[in-house]
mmCIF file of C-alpha atoms in Angstrom:
data_model
loop_
_atom_site.group_PDB
_atom_site.id
_atom_site.type_symbol
_atom_site.label_atom_id
_atom_site.label_comp_id
_atom_site.label_asym_id
_atom_site.label_seq_id
_atom_site.Cartn_x
_atom_site.Cartn_y
_atom_site.Cartn_z
ATOM 1 C CA MET A 184 -2.436 27.530 -1.274
ATOM 2 C CA THR A 185 -4.524 25.803 -3.905
ATOM 3 C CA HIS A 186 -7.049 23.035 -3.410
ATOM 4 C CA SER A 187 -4.623 20.556 -4.983
ATOM 5 C CA THR A 188 -1.925 21.552 -2.511
ATOM 6 C CA VAL A 189 -4.240 20.838 0.395
ATOM 7 C CA LEU A 190 -5.143 17.453 -1.060
ATOM 8 C CA THR A 191 -1.478 16.624 -1.617
ATOM 9 C CA LEU A 192 -0.634 17.399 2.002
ATOM 10 C CA PHE A 193 -3.618 15.305 3.040
ATOM 11 C CA LEU A 194 -2.338 12.438 0.900
ATOM 12 C CA ILE A 195 1.108 12.506 2.496
ATOM 13 C CA SER A 196 -0.281 12.438 6.032
ATOM 14 C CA SER A 197 -2.802 9.742 5.139
ATOM 15 C CA GLN A 198 -0.161 7.516 3.574
ATOM 16 C CA THR A 199 1.853 7.798 6.800
ATOM 17 C CA ILE A 200 -1.174 6.747 8.838
ATOM 18 C CA ILE A 201 -1.812 3.764 6.567
ATOM 19 C CA ARG A 202 1.737 2.496 6.956
ATOM 20 C CA SER A 203 1.578 2.675 10.751
ATOM 21 C CA ARG A 204 -1.944 1.308 11.174
ATOM 22 C CA ARG A 205 -3.205 -1.171 8.641
ATOM 23 C CA ARG A 206 -6.729 -2.057 7.583
ATOM 24 C CA ARG A 207 -9.045 0.198 9.580
ATOM 25 C CA TYR A 208 -7.318 3.362 8.410
ATOM 26 C CA LYS A 209 -6.939 1.960 4.928
ATOM 27 C CA ASP A 210 -10.720 1.576 4.715
ATOM 28 C CA LEU A 211 -11.121 5.211 5.763
ATOM 29 C CA TRP A 212 -8.483 6.150 3.203
ATOM 30 C CA LEU A 213 -10.411 4.371 0.450
ATOM 31 C CA GLU A 214 -13.534 6.301 1.415
ATOM 32 C CA CYS A 215 -11.518 9.521 1.183
ATOM 33 C CA LEU A 216 -10.287 8.449 -2.242
ATOM 34 C CA LEU A 217 -13.839 7.960 -3.420
ATOM 35 C CA SER A 218 -14.765 11.406 -2.126
ATOM 36 C CA VAL A 219 -11.811 13.033 -3.878
ATOM 37 C CA ASN A 220 -12.581 11.071 -7.036
ATOM 38 C CA THR A 221 -16.151 12.347 -6.966
ATOM 39 C CA ILE A 222 -15.120 15.967 -6.383
ATOM 40 C CA GLN A 223 -12.210 16.023 -8.823
ATOM 41 C CA SER A 224 -12.213 13.048 -11.164
ATOM 42 C CA ASP A 225 -8.917 13.922 -12.870
ATOM 43 C CA TYR A 226 -7.001 14.480 -9.648
ATOM 44 C CA GLY A 227 -8.731 11.529 -7.999
ATOM 45 C CA SER A 228 -7.496 9.222 -10.753
ATOM 46 C CA SER A 229 -3.888 10.242 -10.209
ATOM 47 C CA VAL A 230 -4.411 9.743 -6.470
ATOM 48 C CA LEU A 231 -5.578 6.185 -7.089
ATOM 49 C CA ILE A 232 -2.456 5.504 -9.123
ATOM 50 C CA VAL A 233 -0.162 6.910 -6.441
ATOM 51 C CA SER A 234 -1.756 5.017 -3.550
ATOM 52 C CA THR A 235 -1.827 1.739 -5.496
ATOM 53 C CA ASP A 236 1.763 2.140 -6.623
ATOM 54 C CA THR A 237 3.117 2.736 -3.121
#
């Protein structure tokens, strides 16, 4: 199980949370995005695209 796999699973669960509970969780999600973007800039960029597109 690679680091990317863990992040992907995290993304799926986080997206589900966002859809069920709006702004408060979305703010937390954005903070998570910034953390991921800092740790892995390439992967973080694709994450931003996915979350914005959905």
